[in-house]
């Protein structure tokens, strides 16, 4: 079984995915727009250029998303997307990229459980946790 987060954006899904492509080295697998899809007739005309479905991959893991009609959009809360970095340097690089234009909730630093951990909300409103696992010899 694979569990994949499905994020809903307030009209800026494609911009967010292009940002993640650069910020964390994600690969965009697909971006489907509402225009030209079977769902186009059921959506307001203002949604035509918005994202019906998108998927990106990061080291074989998948995040999916879409744009939400404005009347249905709710701020993302109550969860975080957690990335496991191989090294503190990699984690710090991801954290610094994701927090740009966003809000650092816990600066990236060593903790008692991790060589590097940080929490932020990116400029698109997505909450992130960046974690670096301890080596088995560290425990």
PDB file of C-alpha atoms in Angstrom:
ATOM      1  CA  UNK A   1       0.000   0.000   0.000  1.00  0.00           C
ATOM      2  CA  UNK A   2       1.128   3.510  -0.720  1.00  0.00           C
ATOM      3  CA  UNK A   3      -0.288   6.593   1.002  1.00  0.00           C
ATOM      4  CA  UNK A   4      -0.103   9.834  -0.973  1.00  0.00           C
ATOM      5  CA  UNK A   5      -1.052  13.306   0.209  1.00  0.00           C
ATOM      6  CA  UNK A   6      -3.532  15.103  -2.064  1.00  0.00           C
ATOM      7  CA  UNK A   7      -3.182  18.852  -1.636  1.00  0.00           C
ATOM      8  CA  UNK A   8      -5.792  21.397  -2.695  1.00  0.00           C
ATOM      9  CA  UNK A   9      -4.620  24.843  -3.710  1.00  0.00           C
ATOM     10  CA  UNK A  10      -6.399  28.167  -4.021  1.00  0.00           C
ATOM     11  CA  UNK A  11      -5.791  28.540  -7.760  1.00  0.00           C
ATOM     12  CA  UNK A  12      -1.991  28.317  -7.666  1.00  0.00           C
ATOM     13  CA  UNK A  13      -1.349  24.561  -7.899  1.00  0.00           C
ATOM     14  CA  UNK A  14       0.701  24.742 -11.079  1.00  0.00           C
ATOM     15  CA  UNK A  15       2.833  27.582  -9.709  1.00  0.00           C
ATOM     16  CA  UNK A  16       3.415  25.588  -6.511  1.00  0.00           C
ATOM     17  CA  UNK A  17       4.439  22.440  -8.399  1.00  0.00           C
ATOM     18  CA  UNK A  18       6.855  24.418 -10.592  1.00  0.00           C
ATOM     19  CA  UNK A  19       8.307  25.856  -7.372  1.00  0.00           C
ATOM     20  CA  UNK A  20       8.742  22.368  -5.817  1.00  0.00           C
ATOM     21  CA  UNK A  21      10.427  21.214  -9.002  1.00  0.00           C
ATOM     22  CA  UNK A  22      13.202  23.728  -8.339  1.00  0.00           C
ATOM     23  CA  UNK A  23      13.124  23.857  -4.528  1.00  0.00           C
ATOM     24  CA  UNK A  24      13.330  20.149  -3.720  1.00  0.00           C
ATOM     25  CA  UNK A  25      14.176  18.535  -7.033  1.00  0.00           C
ATOM     26  CA  UNK A  26      10.710  17.089  -7.564  1.00  0.00           C
ATOM     27  CA  UNK A  27       9.707  15.743 -10.969  1.00  0.00           C
ATOM     28  CA  UNK A  28       6.318  16.796 -12.312  1.00  0.00           C
ATOM     29  CA  UNK A  29       4.654  13.658 -13.664  1.00  0.00           C
ATOM     30  CA  UNK A  30       1.450  15.271 -14.902  1.00  0.00           C
ATOM     31  CA  UNK A  31      -0.496  18.529 -14.843  1.00  0.00           C
ATOM     32  CA  UNK A  32      -4.007  18.301 -16.290  1.00  0.00           C
ATOM     33  CA  UNK A  33      -6.053  21.473 -16.668  1.00  0.00           C
ATOM     34  CA  UNK A  34      -9.804  21.732 -16.365  1.00  0.00           C
ATOM     35  CA  UNK A  35     -10.101  23.218 -19.855  1.00  0.00           C
ATOM     36  CA  UNK A  36     -10.514  20.407 -22.379  1.00  0.00           C
ATOM     37  CA  UNK A  37     -11.388  17.820 -19.740  1.00  0.00           C
ATOM     38  CA  UNK A  38     -14.772  16.126 -19.208  1.00  0.00           C
ATOM     39  CA  UNK A  39     -15.085  18.203 -16.008  1.00  0.00           C
ATOM     40  CA  UNK A  40     -14.935  21.546 -17.867  1.00  0.00           C
ATOM     41  CA  UNK A  41     -18.720  21.764 -18.311  1.00  0.00           C
ATOM     42  CA  UNK A  42     -19.236  21.326 -14.578  1.00  0.00           C
ATOM     43  CA  UNK A  43     -16.845  24.064 -13.483  1.00  0.00           C
ATOM     44  CA  UNK A  44     -17.155  27.857 -13.529  1.00  0.00           C
ATOM     45  CA  UNK A  45     -15.495  29.429 -16.616  1.00  0.00           C
ATOM     46  CA  UNK A  46     -12.949  31.165 -14.361  1.00  0.00           C
ATOM     47  CA  UNK A  47     -11.576  27.708 -13.464  1.00  0.00           C
ATOM     48  CA  UNK A  48     -10.769  26.713 -17.081  1.00  0.00           C
ATOM     49  CA  UNK A  49      -7.007  27.312 -16.811  1.00  0.00           C
ATOM     50  CA  UNK A  50      -6.781  25.860 -13.303  1.00  0.00           C
ATOM     51  CA  UNK A  51      -5.424  22.417 -12.427  1.00  0.00           C
ATOM     52  CA  UNK A  52      -7.823  19.481 -12.400  1.00  0.00           C
ATOM     53  CA  UNK A  53      -5.122  17.033 -11.286  1.00  0.00           C
ATOM     54  CA  UNK A  54      -1.357  17.151 -10.831  1.00  0.00           C
ATOM     55  CA  UNK A  55       1.222  14.692  -9.623  1.00  0.00           C
ATOM     56  CA  UNK A  56       4.877  15.052  -8.739  1.00  0.00           C
ATOM     57  CA  UNK A  57       7.470  12.534  -7.619  1.00  0.00           C
ATOM     58  CA  UNK A  58      10.304  12.885  -5.149  1.00  0.00           C
ATOM     59  CA  UNK A  59      12.614   9.867  -4.928  1.00  0.00           C
ATOM     60  CA  UNK A  60       9.762   7.545  -5.886  1.00  0.00           C
ATOM     61  CA  UNK A  61       7.256   9.111  -3.484  1.00  0.00           C
ATOM     62  CA  UNK A  62       4.196  10.877  -4.887  1.00  0.00           C
ATOM     63  CA  UNK A  63       2.310  14.053  -3.995  1.00  0.00           C
ATOM     64  CA  UNK A  64      -0.926  14.776  -5.855  1.00  0.00           C
ATOM     65  CA  UNK A  65      -2.887  18.008  -5.980  1.00  0.00           C
ATOM     66  CA  UNK A  66      -5.461  20.187  -7.704  1.00  0.00           C
ATOM     67  CA  UNK A  67      -6.905  23.673  -7.612  1.00  0.00           C
ATOM     68  CA  UNK A  68     -10.009  24.006  -5.509  1.00  0.00           C
ATOM     69  CA  UNK A  69     -12.918  26.235  -6.550  1.00  0.00           C
ATOM     70  CA  UNK A  70     -12.637  29.456  -4.506  1.00  0.00           C
ATOM     71  CA  UNK A  71     -15.902  28.876  -2.638  1.00  0.00           C
ATOM     72  CA  UNK A  72     -14.622  25.501  -1.417  1.00  0.00           C
ATOM     73  CA  UNK A  73     -11.018  26.327  -0.571  1.00  0.00           C
ATOM     74  CA  UNK A  74      -9.954  25.985   3.063  1.00  0.00           C
ATOM     75  CA  UNK A  75      -6.553  26.801   4.506  1.00  0.00           C
ATOM     76  CA  UNK A  76      -4.317  23.737   4.862  1.00  0.00           C
ATOM     77  CA  UNK A  77      -3.932  22.797   8.514  1.00  0.00           C
ATOM     78  CA  UNK A  78      -3.790  19.822  10.835  1.00  0.00           C
ATOM     79  CA  UNK A  79      -1.043  18.012   8.880  1.00  0.00           C
ATOM     80  CA  UNK A  80       2.446  18.477   7.455  1.00  0.00           C
ATOM     81  CA  UNK A  81       4.170  17.013   4.435  1.00  0.00           C
ATOM     82  CA  UNK A  82       7.352  15.465   5.853  1.00  0.00           C
ATOM     83  CA  UNK A  83      10.503  15.032   3.786  1.00  0.00           C
ATOM     84  CA  UNK A  84      13.268  12.697   5.020  1.00  0.00           C
ATOM     85  CA  UNK A  85      16.662  14.048   4.036  1.00  0.00           C
ATOM     86  CA  UNK A  86      19.727  11.819   3.734  1.00  0.00           C
ATOM     87  CA  UNK A  87      22.003  14.446   5.290  1.00  0.00           C
ATOM     88  CA  UNK A  88      21.599  17.631   7.336  1.00  0.00           C
ATOM     89  CA  UNK A  89      23.030  19.608   4.396  1.00  0.00           C
ATOM     90  CA  UNK A  90      20.338  18.246   2.082  1.00  0.00           C
ATOM     91  CA  UNK A  91      17.640  18.949   4.679  1.00  0.00           C
ATOM     92  CA  UNK A  92      18.859  22.504   5.215  1.00  0.00           C
ATOM     93  CA  UNK A  93      18.889  23.104   1.449  1.00  0.00           C
ATOM     94  CA  UNK A  94      15.270  21.909   1.147  1.00  0.00           C
ATOM     95  CA  UNK A  95      14.175  23.881   4.211  1.00  0.00           C
ATOM     96  CA  UNK A  96      15.777  27.110   2.997  1.00  0.00           C
ATOM     97  CA  UNK A  97      14.145  26.713  -0.421  1.00  0.00           C
ATOM     98  CA  UNK A  98      10.685  25.882   0.950  1.00  0.00           C
ATOM     99  CA  UNK A  99      10.631  28.651   3.556  1.00  0.00           C
ATOM    100  CA  UNK A 100      11.478  31.354   0.982  1.00  0.00           C
ATOM    101  CA  UNK A 101       8.479  33.677   0.972  1.00  0.00           C
ATOM    102  CA  UNK A 102       6.821  31.525   3.639  1.00  0.00           C
ATOM    103  CA  UNK A 103       7.001  31.226   7.411  1.00  0.00           C
ATOM    104  CA  UNK A 104       9.539  29.307   9.512  1.00  0.00           C
ATOM    105  CA  UNK A 105       7.723  27.640  12.403  1.00  0.00           C
ATOM    106  CA  UNK A 106      10.821  25.862  13.743  1.00  0.00           C
ATOM    107  CA  UNK A 107      14.192  26.800  12.251  1.00  0.00           C
ATOM    108  CA  UNK A 108      16.211  23.931  10.794  1.00  0.00           C
ATOM    109  CA  UNK A 109      18.637  22.699  13.464  1.00  0.00           C
ATOM    110  CA  UNK A 110      19.869  19.601  15.266  1.00  0.00           C
ATOM    111  CA  UNK A 111      17.497  18.134  17.854  1.00  0.00           C
ATOM    112  CA  UNK A 112      17.703  15.243  20.294  1.00  0.00           C
ATOM    113  CA  UNK A 113      16.083  12.958  17.690  1.00  0.00           C
ATOM    114  CA  UNK A 114      17.572  14.302  14.488  1.00  0.00           C
ATOM    115  CA  UNK A 115      20.780  15.740  13.069  1.00  0.00           C
ATOM    116  CA  UNK A 116      18.543  18.283  11.352  1.00  0.00           C
ATOM    117  CA  UNK A 117      14.853  19.136  11.661  1.00  0.00           C
ATOM    118  CA  UNK A 118      12.740  22.141  10.749  1.00  0.00           C
ATOM    119  CA  UNK A 119       9.119  23.121  10.193  1.00  0.00           C
ATOM    120  CA  UNK A 120       7.778  25.772   7.845  1.00  0.00           C
ATOM    121  CA  UNK A 121       4.755  26.842   5.868  1.00  0.00           C
ATOM    122  CA  UNK A 122       5.627  27.611   2.271  1.00  0.00           C
ATOM    123  CA  UNK A 123       4.365  30.624   0.323  1.00  0.00           C
ATOM    124  CA  UNK A 124       1.460  28.504  -0.970  1.00  0.00           C
ATOM    125  CA  UNK A 125       0.246  27.630   2.534  1.00  0.00           C
ATOM    126  CA  UNK A 126       1.564  24.047   2.655  1.00  0.00           C
ATOM    127  CA  UNK A 127       2.982  22.975   6.039  1.00  0.00           C
ATOM    128  CA  UNK A 128       6.287  21.084   5.740  1.00  0.00           C
ATOM    129  CA  UNK A 129       8.541  19.154   8.108  1.00  0.00           C
ATOM    130  CA  UNK A 130      12.096  18.428   7.017  1.00  0.00           C
ATOM    131  CA  UNK A 131      13.760  15.661   9.007  1.00  0.00           C
ATOM    132  CA  UNK A 132      17.162  14.007   8.922  1.00  0.00           C
ATOM    133  CA  UNK A 133      17.270  10.587  10.527  1.00  0.00           C
ATOM    134  CA  UNK A 134      19.935   9.728  13.053  1.00  0.00           C
ATOM    135  CA  UNK A 135      22.403   7.074  11.994  1.00  0.00           C
ATOM    136  CA  UNK A 136      21.809   3.767  13.771  1.00  0.00           C
ATOM    137  CA  UNK A 137      25.203   4.278  15.429  1.00  0.00           C
ATOM    138  CA  UNK A 138      23.955   7.579  16.913  1.00  0.00           C
ATOM    139  CA  UNK A 139      21.214   6.005  19.006  1.00  0.00           C
TER     140      UNK A 139
END
